[in-house]
Amino acid sequence: MSIINIYTNGTSVSEETKKIVVEKFEKSGFTVRKDYSPDSQLLVCIGGDGAFLQAVHTYDFPSIPIVGINTGHLGFFQEVSPDDPVELDAFIRDYQAGKYRLQRLSTVQATVTTHTGRREVLRGLNEIVIKGSPSYSVHLNISIGDSPIEKFSGDGILVATSAGSTAYNYSLGGSIVDPRIRLLQVTPIAPMNTTAYRAFTSSILLPSDLSLGVVPENGKSNYIFLLNDGIEHAYAQVREIKIEFSDTIINLLRFESYDFWDKVKTKFL
Ligand code: NAP
């Protein structure tokens, strides 16, 4: 049996689109299930990139193929436009005929250890951001592999995946990276360079086998904030944060005509 799951961001346009999509899939012989299960063959995500990220986090980074239907947002992850019902029909036809490929998106993970012994792992499809309290600069001692590299002071740092390079990373002046390249991009957020703190002012690129070590200095606030794809987590008394390339892969369904750089051009230029 061909089982499909559908996730929406709940807006009225997405819910309307969902009704049409369910009808079309069922007419084509698929079973559409309300609840996600890992044995489904496809997860359809209706909304924008935000909805796509929500679906990925809600279902704990599923390994089944995901396709995005864009309902009026930027839609970098989203592949199908619902405006034209013919395009929806073509999508289902091409999907049944196997005329698609899977774009493998790598992810990033952060392991946070506190002085109280708490240890947590966060994953991101776009990025992990480390920030201090919004009113103060944050001081971070940063190492790459085993080598201490810089004493950072500023608003924080962002570690982007290649797929996330077009998101917050790009707004901060980071580079756009083709998702086929396996790397992590470390981009500073408002770095200060003084005699006390020295940090790179541009992004730096790390190969997938090198990790980033971050040890916060005690500052005015006891709190460090970590954001994975915009989801905020507050930690007191952080001892160390290790950020590394993750083996978890998101399989994004793309039409045969998909071209990353064409998408970049359409969305940004
Ligand atoms: P949001 O702040 O409501 O929206 C962020 C915007 O980023 C939306 O327009 C979204 O597209 C777009 N976006 C998300 N992932 C993208 C990607 N990989 N490439 C290009 N654009 C992308 O937050 P959200 O919708 O929950 O998304 C969370 C993401 O927002 C975070 O992962 C972070 O990258 C981004 N963010 C950006 C800034 C900034 O640029 N100054 C600040 C905070 C967070 P849609 O319109 O299609 O949803």
Short mmCIF file of C-alpha atoms and ligand atoms in Angstrom, two decimals:
data_model
loop_
_atom_site.label_atom_id
_atom_site.label_comp_id
_atom_site.label_asym_id
_atom_site.label_seq_id
_atom_site.Cartn_x
_atom_site.Cartn_y
_atom_site.Cartn_z
CA MET A 1 0.00 0.00 0.00
CA SER A 2 1.31 3.49 -0.90
CA ILE A 3 0.97 5.64 2.20
CA ILE A 4 1.42 9.41 2.15
CA ASN A 5 1.56 11.77 5.15
CA ILE A 6 0.71 15.44 4.94
CA TYR A 7 1.95 18.23 7.25
CA THR A 8 0.69 21.81 7.00
CA ASN A 9 1.46 25.06 8.79
CA GLY A 10 -2.27 25.42 9.49
CA THR A 11 -2.96 28.60 7.53
CA SER A 12 -6.26 28.70 5.64
CA VAL A 13 -4.52 28.61 2.25
CA SER A 14 -2.42 25.60 3.33
CA GLU A 15 -5.49 23.78 4.67
CA GLU A 16 -7.36 24.47 1.41
CA THR A 17 -4.37 23.21 -0.56
CA LYS A 18 -4.25 20.11 1.65
CA LYS A 19 -7.87 19.21 0.72
CA ILE A 20 -7.01 19.40 -2.99
CA VAL A 21 -3.77 17.44 -2.54
CA VAL A 22 -5.48 14.67 -0.51
CA GLU A 23 -8.19 14.32 -3.15
CA LYS A 24 -5.67 14.12 -5.99
CA PHE A 25 -3.44 11.57 -4.22
CA GLU A 26 -6.43 9.38 -3.28
CA LYS A 27 -7.73 9.49 -6.86
CA SER A 28 -4.31 8.25 -7.93
CA GLY A 29 -4.55 5.24 -5.61
CA PHE A 30 -2.57 6.47 -2.58
CA THR A 31 -3.68 6.21 1.04
CA VAL A 32 -3.31 9.50 2.88
CA ARG A 33 -2.78 9.06 6.62
CA LYS A 34 -3.26 11.86 9.11
CA ASP A 35 -0.58 10.67 11.51
CA TYR A 36 3.03 10.39 10.46
CA SER A 37 4.59 6.96 10.45
CA PRO A 38 8.15 6.12 9.39
CA ASP A 39 6.90 3.38 7.03
CA SER A 40 5.13 5.96 4.83
CA GLN A 41 6.70 6.44 1.44
CA LEU A 42 6.41 10.24 1.29
CA LEU A 43 5.87 13.21 3.60
CA VAL A 44 4.17 16.15 1.89
CA CYS A 45 4.79 19.46 3.63
CA ILE A 46 2.46 22.37 2.77
CA GLY A 47 3.57 25.90 3.70
CA GLY A 48 6.89 27.70 3.37
CA ASP A 49 10.42 26.93 4.52
CA GLY A 50 9.31 27.63 8.09
CA ALA A 51 6.69 24.88 7.79
CA PHE A 52 9.27 22.57 6.26
CA LEU A 53 11.60 23.13 9.23
CA GLN A 54 8.69 22.59 11.65
CA ALA A 55 7.84 19.27 9.97
CA VAL A 56 11.47 18.12 10.14
CA HIS A 57 11.64 18.92 13.87
CA THR A 58 8.13 17.61 14.70
CA TYR A 59 8.98 14.23 13.15
CA ASP A 60 12.52 14.18 14.54
CA PHE A 61 14.47 14.44 11.26
CA PRO A 62 12.64 11.72 9.30
CA SER A 63 14.56 9.67 6.77
CA ILE A 64 11.62 9.19 4.36
CA PRO A 65 11.50 11.49 1.31
CA ILE A 66 9.86 14.89 1.91
CA VAL A 67 8.34 17.13 -0.73
CA GLY A 68 7.36 20.73 -0.10
CA ILE A 69 4.33 22.48 -1.58
CA ASN A 70 4.77 26.24 -1.32
CA THR A 71 1.78 28.30 -0.23
CA GLY A 72 3.00 31.83 -0.79
CA HIS A 73 6.31 32.04 1.02
CA LEU A 74 9.98 32.27 0.01
CA GLY A 75 10.01 28.49 -0.39
CA PHE A 76 13.63 27.45 -0.77
CA PHE A 77 12.96 23.88 0.31
CA GLN A 78 9.56 23.80 -1.38
CA GLU A 79 9.41 22.22 -4.83
CA VAL A 80 5.79 22.41 -5.99
CA SER A 81 3.62 25.48 -6.57
CA PRO A 82 -0.06 24.79 -5.87
CA ASP A 83 -1.30 27.85 -7.83
CA ASP A 84 -1.71 25.81 -10.96
CA PRO A 85 -3.72 22.55 -10.37
CA VAL A 86 -2.08 21.16 -13.52
CA GLU A 87 1.29 21.40 -11.75
CA LEU A 88 -0.09 19.35 -8.84
CA ASP A 89 -1.35 16.71 -11.30
CA ALA A 90 2.02 16.70 -13.07
CA PHE A 91 3.80 16.33 -9.74
CA ILE A 92 1.75 13.24 -8.77
CA ARG A 93 2.16 11.75 -12.25
CA ASP A 94 5.94 12.30 -12.21
CA TYR A 95 6.16 10.95 -8.69
CA GLN A 96 4.34 7.74 -9.67
CA ALA A 97 6.55 7.40 -12.72
CA GLY A 98 9.67 7.78 -10.57
CA LYS A 99 10.65 10.95 -12.41
CA TYR A 100 12.34 12.66 -9.50
CA ARG A 101 15.54 12.55 -7.53
CA LEU A 102 16.38 12.92 -3.88
CA GLN A 103 18.50 15.85 -2.77
CA ARG A 104 20.44 14.73 0.30
CA LEU A 105 20.68 17.55 2.84
CA SER A 106 23.21 17.19 5.62
CA THR A 107 22.60 18.54 9.10
CA VAL A 108 24.54 20.02 12.02
CA GLN A 109 24.50 19.01 15.67
CA ALA A 110 25.45 20.73 18.91
CA THR A 111 26.25 18.91 22.14
CA VAL A 112 25.83 21.18 25.17
CA THR A 113 27.39 20.25 28.51
CA THR A 114 26.73 22.28 31.66
CA HIS A 115 28.67 22.49 34.92
CA THR A 116 25.72 20.74 36.59
CA GLY A 117 26.25 17.67 34.38
CA ARG A 118 23.35 18.31 32.01
CA ARG A 119 24.13 17.12 28.46
CA GLU A 120 21.87 17.73 25.50
CA VAL A 121 22.15 17.27 21.75
CA LEU A 122 20.39 19.66 19.36
CA ARG A 123 20.14 19.16 15.61
CA GLY A 124 19.63 21.73 12.87
CA LEU A 125 18.86 21.52 9.18
CA ASN A 126 19.68 25.20 8.58
CA GLU A 127 21.94 26.15 11.45
CA ILE A 128 22.86 26.29 15.11
CA VAL A 129 23.18 29.78 16.62
CA ILE A 130 24.93 30.55 19.91
CA LYS A 131 23.96 33.86 21.52
CA GLY A 132 24.11 35.52 24.91
CA SER A 133 21.44 37.53 26.63
CA PRO A 134 19.96 39.98 24.05
CA SER A 135 21.20 43.04 26.02
CA TYR A 136 24.86 41.98 26.37
CA SER A 137 27.70 40.77 24.22
CA VAL A 138 28.71 37.17 24.66
CA HIS A 139 32.33 36.03 25.15
CA LEU A 140 33.25 32.71 23.59
CA ASN A 141 36.57 30.87 23.47
CA ILE A 142 36.50 29.00 20.21
CA SER A 143 38.62 26.11 19.04
CA ILE A 144 38.70 24.16 15.80
CA GLY A 145 39.55 20.50 16.26
CA ASP A 146 42.06 20.61 19.13
CA SER A 147 43.44 24.09 18.32
CA PRO A 148 42.27 27.20 20.17
CA ILE A 149 41.49 29.73 17.44
CA GLU A 150 39.85 32.89 18.74
CA LYS A 151 38.38 34.77 21.65
CA PHE A 152 35.07 35.97 20.31
CA SER A 153 33.06 38.88 21.62
CA GLY A 154 29.87 40.11 19.98
CA ASP A 155 26.27 39.03 19.53
CA GLY A 156 27.14 35.40 18.82
CA ILE A 157 28.09 32.91 16.16
CA LEU A 158 26.09 30.92 13.63
CA VAL A 159 27.11 27.54 12.25
CA ALA A 160 25.25 26.88 9.01
CA THR A 161 24.86 23.75 6.95
CA SER A 162 25.14 24.11 3.19
CA ALA A 163 21.32 23.99 2.89
CA GLY A 164 21.02 26.65 5.58
CA SER A 165 23.55 28.93 3.92
CA THR A 166 20.73 30.81 2.13
CA ALA A 167 18.84 31.52 5.37
CA TYR A 168 20.02 33.60 8.41
CA ASN A 169 23.63 32.96 7.35
CA TYR A 170 23.10 34.86 4.11
CA SER A 171 21.51 37.83 5.93
CA LEU A 172 24.67 38.02 8.06
CA GLY A 173 26.90 38.26 4.99
CA GLY A 174 27.79 34.56 4.83
CA SER A 175 28.30 32.75 1.53
CA ILE A 176 25.77 30.73 -0.41
CA VAL A 177 26.94 27.10 -0.59
CA ASP A 178 25.77 24.45 -3.02
CA PRO A 179 24.15 21.72 -0.82
CA ARG A 180 26.28 19.07 -2.55
CA ILE A 181 29.29 20.42 -0.62
CA ARG A 182 29.81 18.79 2.77
CA LEU A 183 30.92 21.56 5.10
CA LEU A 184 29.98 23.78 7.99
CA GLN A 185 30.11 27.56 7.69
CA VAL A 186 30.89 29.54 10.85
CA THR A 187 29.57 33.10 10.56
CA PRO A 188 30.09 35.76 13.24
CA ILE A 189 27.16 37.87 14.43
CA ALA A 190 28.33 41.47 15.06
CA PRO A 191 31.89 40.55 16.15
CA MET A 192 33.87 43.14 18.16
CA ASN A 193 37.60 43.34 17.62
CA THR A 194 39.47 44.93 20.52
CA THR A 195 42.76 44.35 22.30
CA ALA A 196 40.89 41.94 24.61
CA TYR A 197 38.94 39.93 22.03
CA ARG A 198 40.00 39.02 18.51
CA ALA A 199 37.80 37.11 16.06
CA PHE A 200 37.44 36.63 12.33
CA THR A 201 35.06 39.14 10.81
CA SER A 202 34.18 36.94 7.83
CA SER A 203 32.71 33.44 7.66
CA ILE A 204 35.08 30.50 7.86
CA LEU A 205 34.44 27.10 6.28
CA LEU A 206 35.13 23.80 8.03
CA PRO A 207 35.40 20.37 6.41
CA SER A 208 32.85 17.81 7.61
CA ASP A 209 35.36 15.96 9.81
CA LEU A 210 36.36 18.97 11.95
CA SER A 211 34.35 20.10 14.94
CA LEU A 212 34.02 23.48 16.62
CA GLY A 213 34.51 23.75 20.39
CA VAL A 214 32.95 26.69 22.22
CA VAL A 215 33.63 27.53 25.87
CA PRO A 216 31.66 30.54 27.12
CA GLU A 217 33.33 32.96 29.54
CA ASN A 218 31.37 34.11 32.56
CA GLY A 219 29.68 37.34 31.61
CA LYS A 220 27.00 39.63 32.97
CA SER A 221 24.38 37.02 32.21
CA ASN A 222 24.69 33.44 33.34
CA TYR A 223 22.68 32.29 30.32
CA ILE A 224 23.69 31.08 26.88
CA PHE A 225 21.02 30.70 24.22
CA LEU A 226 21.22 28.04 21.52
CA LEU A 227 18.88 28.14 18.53
CA ASN A 228 18.46 25.20 16.19
CA ASP A 229 16.58 26.40 13.09
CA GLY A 230 15.15 29.28 15.12
CA ILE A 231 14.01 27.17 18.09
CA GLU A 232 15.43 28.75 21.23
CA HIS A 233 16.90 26.86 24.20
CA ALA A 234 18.34 28.62 27.27
CA TYR A 235 21.17 27.05 29.30
CA ALA A 236 22.65 28.19 32.59
CA GLN A 237 26.28 27.45 33.55
CA VAL A 238 27.41 26.10 30.19
CA ARG A 239 30.76 24.35 30.34
CA GLU A 240 31.23 23.51 26.67
CA ILE A 241 29.40 23.31 23.35
CA LYS A 242 30.67 21.04 20.59
CA ILE A 243 29.29 21.68 17.12
CA GLU A 244 29.82 19.15 14.38
CA PHE A 245 28.62 17.82 11.07
CA SER A 246 25.85 15.25 11.62
CA ASP A 247 25.29 12.00 9.77
CA THR A 248 21.52 12.58 9.82
CA ILE A 249 20.33 13.26 6.28
CA ILE A 250 17.09 14.82 5.08
CA ASN A 251 15.96 13.43 1.71
CA LEU A 252 14.26 16.20 -0.21
CA LEU A 253 12.30 15.20 -3.29
CA ARG A 254 13.15 17.28 -6.36
CA PHE A 255 11.86 17.17 -9.92
CA GLU A 256 14.33 16.15 -12.60
CA SER A 257 14.41 19.80 -13.76
CA TYR A 258 15.54 21.10 -10.32
CA ASP A 259 18.72 23.14 -10.34
CA PHE A 260 20.02 24.67 -7.09
CA TRP A 261 21.60 27.72 -8.71
CA ASP A 262 18.52 28.40 -10.79
CA LYS A 263 16.50 28.39 -7.56
CA VAL A 264 18.99 30.79 -5.93
CA LYS A 265 18.70 33.13 -8.92
CA THR A 266 14.88 33.01 -8.88
CA LYS A 267 14.64 33.68 -5.14
CA PHE A 268 17.39 36.27 -4.66
CA LEU A 269 18.14 38.12 -7.90
P1 NAP B 1 11.04 33.29 10.34
O1 NAP B 1 11.94 34.27 11.02
O2 NAP B 1 9.57 33.44 10.49
O3 NAP B 1 11.35 33.24 8.75
C1 NAP B 1 12.62 33.19 8.28
C2 NAP B 1 12.67 33.35 6.77
O4 NAP B 1 13.76 32.54 6.31
C3 NAP B 1 11.43 32.93 5.98
O5 NAP B 1 11.23 33.82 4.92
C4 NAP B 1 11.82 31.55 5.48
O6 NAP B 1 11.16 31.19 4.25
C5 NAP B 1 13.29 31.74 5.23
N1 NAP B 1 14.09 30.51 5.23
C6 NAP B 1 14.09 29.48 6.12
N2 NAP B 1 14.99 28.56 5.76
C7 NAP B 1 15.57 28.99 4.62
C8 NAP B 1 16.57 28.46 3.77
N3 NAP B 1 17.19 27.29 4.02
N4 NAP B 1 16.96 29.20 2.70
C9 NAP B 1 16.38 30.38 2.43
N5 NAP B 1 15.42 30.94 3.21
C10 NAP B 1 15.02 30.24 4.28
O7 NAP B 1 11.51 31.84 10.89
P2 NAP B 1 11.09 30.39 10.42
O8 NAP B 1 10.14 30.46 9.28
O9 NAP B 1 10.70 29.62 11.64
O10 NAP B 1 12.49 29.81 9.91
C11 NAP B 1 13.56 29.62 10.80
C12 NAP B 1 14.78 30.13 10.13
O11 NAP B 1 14.68 31.54 10.04
C13 NAP B 1 16.07 29.90 10.87
O12 NAP B 1 16.60 28.61 10.60
C14 NAP B 1 16.95 31.02 10.35
O13 NAP B 1 17.79 30.60 9.29
C15 NAP B 1 15.97 32.04 9.78
N6 NAP B 1 16.16 33.35 10.42
C16 NAP B 1 16.61 34.36 9.62
C17 NAP B 1 16.89 35.60 10.17
C18 NAP B 1 17.43 36.68 9.28
O14 NAP B 1 17.57 36.42 8.07
N7 NAP B 1 17.76 37.85 9.81
C19 NAP B 1 16.71 35.85 11.53
C20 NAP B 1 16.22 34.78 12.31
C21 NAP B 1 15.96 33.52 11.75
P3 NAP B 1 9.58 30.99 4.11
O15 NAP B 1 9.04 32.38 3.91
O16 NAP B 1 9.40 30.13 2.90
O17 NAP B 1 9.09 30.34 5.38
#
